[in-house]
Coordinates of C-alpha atoms and ligand atoms in Angstrom, one line a residue:
M65 CA -23.7 10.9 0.5
S66 CA -24.4 10.1 4.2
L67 CA -22.7 7.5 6.3
P68 CA -24.8 4.4 7.0
E69 CA -25.6 3.9 10.7
F70 CA -23.1 1.9 12.8
K71 CA -22.1 1.3 16.4
L72 CA -18.7 2.8 17.4
L73 CA -16.5 0.7 19.6
R74 CA -13.4 2.4 21.1
P75 CA -11.0 0.0 22.8
R76 CA -7.9 1.4 24.6
T77 CA -5.7 -1.7 24.3
T78 CA -4.8 -4.2 21.6
A79 CA -6.2 -7.1 23.7
E80 CA -9.5 -5.3 24.1
A81 CA -9.6 -4.6 20.3
I82 CA -9.0 -8.2 19.5
A83 CA -11.7 -9.4 21.9
L84 CA -14.2 -7.0 20.3
L85 CA -13.2 -8.1 16.8
A86 CA -13.9 -11.7 17.9
E87 CA -17.2 -10.8 19.5
H88 CA -18.6 -9.0 16.5
S89 CA -16.8 -11.2 13.9
G90 CA -18.2 -10.8 10.4
D91 CA -20.0 -7.5 10.9
I92 CA -17.3 -5.2 12.1
R93 CA -14.7 -3.0 10.3
I94 CA -11.5 -1.6 11.7
L95 CA -11.2 2.2 11.6
A96 CA -7.7 3.7 11.8
G97 CA -7.4 7.1 10.2
G98 CA -10.6 6.5 8.3
T99 CA -9.4 8.4 5.3
D100 CA -10.2 5.5 2.9
L101 CA -12.8 3.6 4.9
L102 CA -15.2 6.5 5.6
P103 CA -15.5 7.8 2.0
S104 CA -16.1 4.1 1.0
M105 CA -18.8 3.8 3.6
R106 CA -20.4 6.9 2.2
Q107 CA -20.5 5.2 -1.2
K108 CA -22.1 2.2 0.5
L109 CA -19.2 0.0 -0.4
F110 CA -19.2 -1.2 3.3
E111 CA -22.2 -1.1 5.7
P112 CA -20.9 -2.8 8.9
Q113 CA -23.0 -2.9 12.0
C114 CA -19.9 -1.9 14.1
L115 CA -16.8 0.2 13.6
L116 CA -13.8 -0.6 15.7
D117 CA -12.1 2.7 16.2
I118 CA -8.5 1.8 17.2
R119 CA -7.1 5.3 17.4
R120 CA -6.9 5.4 21.2
I121 CA -4.6 2.4 21.4
A122 CA -1.3 4.0 22.4
E123 CA 0.7 0.8 22.1
L124 CA 0.0 0.7 18.3
Q125 CA 1.7 4.0 17.8
G126 CA 5.4 4.9 17.2
I127 CA 8.6 4.2 15.4
R128 CA 11.1 2.2 17.5
P129 CA 14.7 1.3 16.7
Q130 CA 15.6 -2.3 17.4
L131 CA 18.9 -3.5 19.0
D132 CA 19.9 -5.4 15.8
G133 CA 19.5 -2.2 13.6
G134 CA 16.0 -3.0 12.4
V135 CA 13.0 -0.8 13.1
E136 CA 9.5 -1.6 14.4
I137 CA 6.6 0.6 13.4
G138 CA 3.2 0.6 15.2
A139 CA 0.3 0.1 12.8
L140 CA -1.3 3.3 13.9
T141 CA 1.7 5.4 13.2
A142 CA 0.6 8.4 11.1
L143 CA 2.1 8.7 7.6
T144 CA 3.3 12.2 8.5
D145 CA 5.4 10.7 11.3
I146 CA 6.9 8.3 8.9
E147 CA 7.6 11.0 6.4
H148 CA 9.4 13.1 9.0
S149 CA 11.2 10.4 11.0
D150 CA 15.0 11.1 11.1
L151 CA 15.6 7.4 11.8
L152 CA 13.8 6.2 8.8
R153 CA 15.1 9.0 6.5
Q154 CA 18.6 8.1 7.5
H155 CA 18.4 4.3 7.3
F156 CA 15.3 3.4 5.3
P157 CA 14.8 6.5 3.0
V158 CA 12.6 4.8 0.5
L159 CA 9.7 4.5 3.1
P160 CA 9.5 8.2 4.0
E161 CA 9.9 9.0 0.3
A162 CA 6.8 6.9 -0.5
A163 CA 4.9 8.1 2.6
K164 CA 5.3 11.8 1.7
T165 CA 3.5 11.2 -1.7
V166 CA 0.4 9.8 -0.1
A167 CA -2.7 12.0 -0.6
S168 CA -2.2 15.5 1.0
P169 CA -0.6 16.7 4.3
V170 CA -4.0 16.7 6.1
L171 CA -4.7 13.1 5.0
R172 CA -1.2 12.0 6.0
N173 CA -1.8 13.4 9.4
M174 CA -4.9 11.2 9.7
G175 CA -3.8 8.2 7.6
T176 CA -1.8 5.4 9.1
I177 CA 0.7 2.9 7.9
G178 CA -1.6 0.0 8.9
G179 CA -4.4 1.6 6.9
N180 CA -2.1 2.1 3.9
I181 CA -1.0 -1.6 4.0
C182 CA -4.6 -2.8 4.3
L183 CA -6.0 -0.3 1.8
D184 CA -8.9 -1.6 -0.3
T185 CA -8.2 -2.1 -4.0
R186 CA -9.6 0.5 -6.4
C187 CA -11.4 0.5 -9.8
L188 CA -13.3 3.0 -12.0
W189 CA -16.3 0.6 -11.7
Y190 CA -16.1 0.2 -8.0
N191 CA -15.2 3.5 -6.3
Q192 CA -18.5 5.1 -7.2
S193 CA -21.8 5.9 -5.5
L194 CA -24.4 3.2 -5.0
Q195 CA -26.6 4.8 -7.7
W196 CA -23.8 4.8 -10.2
R197 CA -22.9 1.2 -9.6
K198 CA -26.5 0.1 -9.7
S199 CA -27.0 1.7 -13.1
C200 CA -24.1 -0.5 -14.4
A201 CA -25.5 -3.7 -12.8
F202 CA -22.7 -3.6 -10.2
C203 CA -19.5 -5.7 -10.6
I204 CA -17.7 -8.8 -9.2
K205 CA -16.1 -6.8 -6.4
K206 CA -19.3 -5.6 -4.9
D207 CA -22.9 -6.9 -5.3
G208 CA -22.6 -8.2 -8.9
D209 CA -21.1 -10.9 -11.1
L210 CA -19.8 -8.9 -14.0
C211 CA -16.3 -7.5 -14.6
H212 CA -16.6 -4.4 -16.7
V213 CA -12.8 -4.2 -17.1
A214 CA -12.4 -7.7 -18.4
P215 CA -15.8 -8.6 -19.7
G216 CA -16.5 -12.3 -19.6
G217 CA -13.9 -12.9 -17.0
T218 CA -14.5 -14.2 -13.5
K219 CA -11.5 -12.5 -11.8
C220 CA -11.6 -9.1 -10.2
W221 CA -8.9 -6.8 -11.5
A222 CA -9.3 -3.9 -9.1
V223 CA -5.9 -2.4 -8.4
F224 CA -3.9 -2.1 -5.2
S225 CA -3.2 1.6 -4.9
G226 CA -1.3 2.2 -1.7
D227 CA 2.1 3.9 -1.9
T228 CA 4.0 2.6 1.0
P229 CA 3.7 -1.1 0.3
A230 CA 5.9 -0.9 -2.8
A231 CA 8.6 0.6 -0.6
L232 CA 8.0 -1.9 2.2
L233 CA 8.4 -4.8 -0.3
C234 CA 11.8 -3.4 -1.3
L235 CA 12.7 -3.4 2.4
D236 CA 11.6 -7.0 2.8
A237 CA 9.3 -5.9 5.6
E238 CA 7.3 -8.2 7.8
I239 CA 4.0 -7.5 9.5
E240 CA 2.5 -8.8 12.8
I241 CA -1.1 -9.7 12.9
G242 CA -3.0 -10.3 16.2
S243 CA -6.1 -12.3 16.9
T244 CA -7.6 -14.4 19.8
S245 CA -5.2 -17.2 18.6
G246 CA -2.2 -15.0 19.4
L247 CA 0.3 -13.1 17.1
R248 CA 1.5 -14.3 13.7
R249 CA 4.3 -12.6 11.8
V250 CA 4.3 -12.8 8.0
K251 CA 6.3 -11.3 5.2
L252 CA 4.5 -8.4 3.6
A253 CA 5.1 -10.1 0.2
D254 CA 2.9 -13.0 1.4
F255 CA 0.1 -10.8 2.7
Y256 CA -1.5 -10.0 -0.7
T257 CA -3.4 -12.6 -2.7
G258 CA -3.1 -11.0 -6.2
L259 CA -6.9 -10.9 -6.5
G260 CA -8.8 -7.6 -6.8
D261 CA -11.7 -8.5 -4.6
D262 CA -10.3 -10.8 -1.8
Y263 CA -7.0 -8.9 -1.9
R264 CA -5.4 -9.6 1.5
K265 CA -4.9 -12.5 3.8
L266 CA -6.5 -10.9 6.9
H267 CA -9.1 -13.1 8.4
P268 CA -12.1 -11.8 10.3
G269 CA -11.0 -11.2 13.9
E270 CA -7.5 -10.2 12.9
L271 CA -5.8 -6.9 13.5
L272 CA -2.5 -5.6 11.9
T273 CA -0.4 -4.5 14.9
R274 CA 3.2 -3.8 13.8
V275 CA 5.5 -3.5 10.8
F276 CA 9.1 -4.7 11.0
L277 CA 12.0 -3.4 8.8
P278 CA 14.9 -5.8 9.0
A279 CA 18.4 -4.6 9.7
S280 CA 19.6 -6.4 6.5
S281 CA 17.6 -3.8 4.5
A282 CA 19.1 -0.7 6.3
N283 CA 21.2 1.9 4.6
Y284 CA 20.1 1.2 1.0
R285 CA 19.6 4.4 -1.1
G286 CA 15.9 4.7 -1.9
A287 CA 13.6 6.5 -4.3
Y288 CA 9.9 6.5 -5.0
R289 CA 8.3 7.8 -8.2
K290 CA 4.6 8.2 -8.8
L291 CA 2.1 8.9 -11.5
R292 CA -1.2 10.6 -10.6
I293 CA -3.7 13.1 -12.0
R294 CA -3.3 15.8 -9.4
G295 CA 0.2 16.1 -7.9
S296 CA -1.1 17.5 -4.7
I297 CA -3.5 14.7 -3.6
D298 CA -4.3 11.7 -5.8
Y299 CA -3.9 8.0 -5.4
P300 CA -1.1 6.5 -7.6
L301 CA -2.0 5.3 -11.1
A302 CA 1.5 3.8 -11.3
G303 CA 4.2 3.8 -8.6
V304 CA 7.8 2.6 -8.5
A305 CA 10.0 2.2 -5.4
V306 CA 13.7 1.4 -5.8
V307 CA 16.3 0.6 -3.2
L308 CA 19.9 0.2 -4.2
K309 CA 23.2 -0.5 -2.6
R310 CA 26.6 0.2 -4.2
S311 CA 30.0 -1.1 -3.5
N312 CA 33.2 0.2 -5.2
G313 CA 31.1 2.1 -7.7
H314 CA 29.3 -1.1 -8.8
I315 CA 25.8 -2.2 -7.9
E316 CA 25.8 -4.6 -5.1
D317 CA 22.0 -5.1 -4.8
V318 CA 18.9 -3.4 -6.2
R319 CA 15.2 -4.1 -5.6
V320 CA 12.3 -2.6 -7.5
G321 CA 8.7 -2.6 -6.1
L322 CA 5.6 -1.6 -8.1
T323 CA 2.2 -0.4 -7.0
A324 CA -1.1 0.7 -8.7
V325 CA -0.5 -1.5 -11.8
N326 CA -1.6 -4.9 -10.5
P327 CA -4.2 -6.2 -8.0
A328 CA -1.3 -6.4 -5.5
P329 CA 1.9 -4.5 -4.9
V330 CA 4.8 -6.6 -6.4
L331 CA 8.5 -6.9 -6.4
V332 CA 10.1 -7.0 -9.9
K333 CA 11.6 -10.5 -10.2
G334 CA 15.1 -10.6 -11.7
A335 CA 16.1 -7.0 -11.0
T336 CA 18.9 -8.0 -8.6
E337 CA 20.2 -10.6 -11.0
L338 CA 20.1 -8.2 -13.9
L339 CA 22.1 -5.4 -12.2
A340 CA 24.1 -6.9 -9.4
G341 CA 27.9 -6.5 -10.0
R342 CA 27.4 -4.1 -12.9
Y343 CA 28.6 -0.5 -13.3
M344 CA 25.3 1.5 -13.9
T345 CA 24.9 2.8 -17.4
E346 CA 21.9 4.2 -19.4
E347 CA 21.6 0.8 -21.1
W348 CA 21.4 -1.2 -17.9
A349 CA 18.9 1.3 -16.4
E350 CA 16.8 0.9 -19.5
A351 CA 16.9 -2.8 -19.2
A352 CA 15.7 -2.5 -15.6
G353 CA 12.9 -0.3 -16.8
V354 CA 11.8 -2.8 -19.5
L355 CA 11.8 -5.6 -16.9
A356 CA 9.7 -3.5 -14.5
A357 CA 7.2 -2.7 -17.3
Q358 CA 6.9 -6.4 -18.1
T359 CA 5.9 -7.0 -14.5
A360 CA 3.2 -4.3 -14.6
K361 CA -0.2 -5.6 -15.8
P362 CA -2.4 -2.5 -15.8
L363 CA -5.9 -2.7 -17.2
T364 CA -8.6 -0.1 -17.8
T365 CA -9.3 0.4 -14.1
S366 CA -8.5 4.1 -14.1
V367 CA -8.8 7.2 -16.2
L368 CA -5.3 6.9 -17.7
T369 CA -4.7 4.2 -20.3
P370 CA -2.9 0.9 -19.4
E371 CA -0.3 1.6 -22.1
Y372 CA 0.6 4.9 -20.6
R373 CA 0.8 3.6 -17.1
R374 CA 3.0 0.7 -18.1
E375 CA 5.3 3.1 -20.1
M376 CA 5.6 5.3 -17.0
I377 CA 6.7 2.3 -15.0
R378 CA 9.6 1.8 -17.4
V379 CA 10.5 5.5 -17.3
F380 CA 10.2 5.9 -13.5
T381 CA 12.3 2.7 -13.0
K382 CA 15.0 3.8 -15.3
R383 CA 15.2 7.3 -13.8
A384 CA 15.2 6.1 -10.2
V385 CA 17.9 3.5 -10.8
L386 CA 20.1 6.0 -12.7
S387 CA 19.7 8.7 -10.0
L388 CA 20.3 6.3 -7.1
A389 CA 23.4 4.8 -8.7
A390 CA 24.8 8.3 -9.3
E391 CA 24.1 9.6 -5.7
T392 CA 27.3 10.4 -3.8
Ligands
LIG614 C1 -8.6 12.3 -1.6 C2 -7.8 11.1 -1.2 C3 -6.6 10.8 -1.7 C4 -5.8 9.7 -1.4 N1 -4.6 9.5 -1.9 C5 -3.8 8.5 -1.6 C6 -2.5 8.3 -2.1 O1 -2.0 9.1 -2.9 N2 -1.9 7.2 -1.8 C7 -2.3 6.2 -0.9 O2 -1.7 5.3 -0.6 N3 -3.6 6.4 -0.3 C8 -4.3 7.5 -0.6 N4 -5.5 7.7 0.0 C9 -6.0 6.7 0.9 C10 -5.7 6.9 2.4 O3 -5.7 8.2 2.7 C11 -4.3 6.2 2.7 O4 -4.2 5.0 2.1 C12 -4.2 6.0 4.2 O5 -2.9 5.5 4.5 C13 -5.2 5.0 4.8 O6 -4.9 4.9 6.2 P1 -6.1 5.1 7.2 O7 -5.5 4.9 8.6 O8 -6.9 6.3 7.0 O9 -7.0 3.8 6.9 P2 -8.6 3.6 7.1 O10 -9.3 4.3 6.1 O11 -8.9 3.7 8.5 O12 -8.6 2.0 6.7 C14 -8.3 1.5 5.4 C15 -8.5 0.0 5.4 O13 -7.6 -0.6 6.2 C16 -8.2 -1.3 7.3 N5 -7.3 -1.2 8.5 C17 -6.8 0.0 8.9 N6 -6.0 -0.2 10.0 C18 -5.9 -1.6 10.2 C19 -5.3 -2.4 11.1 N7 -4.4 -2.0 12.0 N8 -5.5 -3.8 11.0 C20 -6.3 -4.3 10.0 N9 -7.0 -3.5 9.2 C21 -6.8 -2.2 9.2 C22 -9.6 -0.7 7.5 O14 -10.5 -1.6 8.0 C23 -9.9 -0.4 6.0 O15 -10.3 -1.6 5.3 C24 -6.3 8.8 -0.4 C25 -7.5 9.1 0.2 C26 -8.3 10.2 -0.2 C27 -9.6 10.4 0.5

């Protein structure tokens, strides 16, 4: 499968990138590591006239501690750098834990945190060649008006399958988005729409520039558990991030984030209320697992059954909560 033709634009500054986005608005795609975009272009899921290659923009790179104890991460920071960052491992361990499960080492060297946050949603009926999709009369997400996953429905159920956003939601992360109108800062939780097709609130002409981890989320214990076909490389088919803080042996706060089981990554509502103030037991961990499984709404968008994926959300949540509560 060959790449469609495109014009490559290579800005060196954020301002230049934003100006190019505005100039070519509508027919341009942002290229960071390219590890998801380029395979999708080969499948003719995107055929933009221009690609904006942002990899030369040095100001979008790096992990920087903030004076207040928070951390700022440039959108172009490679997942490998997040995985190996001592600062993040010490103070925000759930993020490197999630980053180290993305794809494979080579893809993590290329893939960026910005690309992981903006990652396209996935579905068995969508991530296929043009010929394959044509033979099935296409689907709502691309070129058609059918949903093969929920026949008769008008909503797209393609699944958000990035690993790090579940962890970032647990950390209450914010993102900064730049355009010719200036910079806007939004909570990551408000960035996703919950729709499989129009899945993120990123307007044409906008560029994700930075990610912020607030000081209030520092020093939580963190774990990430993931279900995938091949342990060495695959996208998640169910993913659970958990952060937990203990005080005097009891749970002070706990947050659970899910990915790959809904059209958006989501925080499990009620997890803190369920567990805060309690001494962790098998029963309470099980209750957290059940709550998480109720939040997961997987459909037949992947090769594993929805029932199995939901069950693994329960199992992963229970195990993660138990192990974090027991950590010394
Ligand atoms: C075999 C294989 C296995 C994979 N396994 C996993 C996995 O296990 N987990 C996982 O999470 N991902 C996986 N991926 C997908 C991908 O490698 C990662 O999600 C990676 O983080 C994407 O980052 P990137 O920089 O390469 O994004 P790109 O491919 O460059 O871009 C992805 C999307 O984000 C947009 N984008 C990128 N940067 C910005 C920005 N700064 N502002 C606005 N929009 C932007 C692009 O326009 C595009 O729509 C896999 C990919 C492959 C090929």
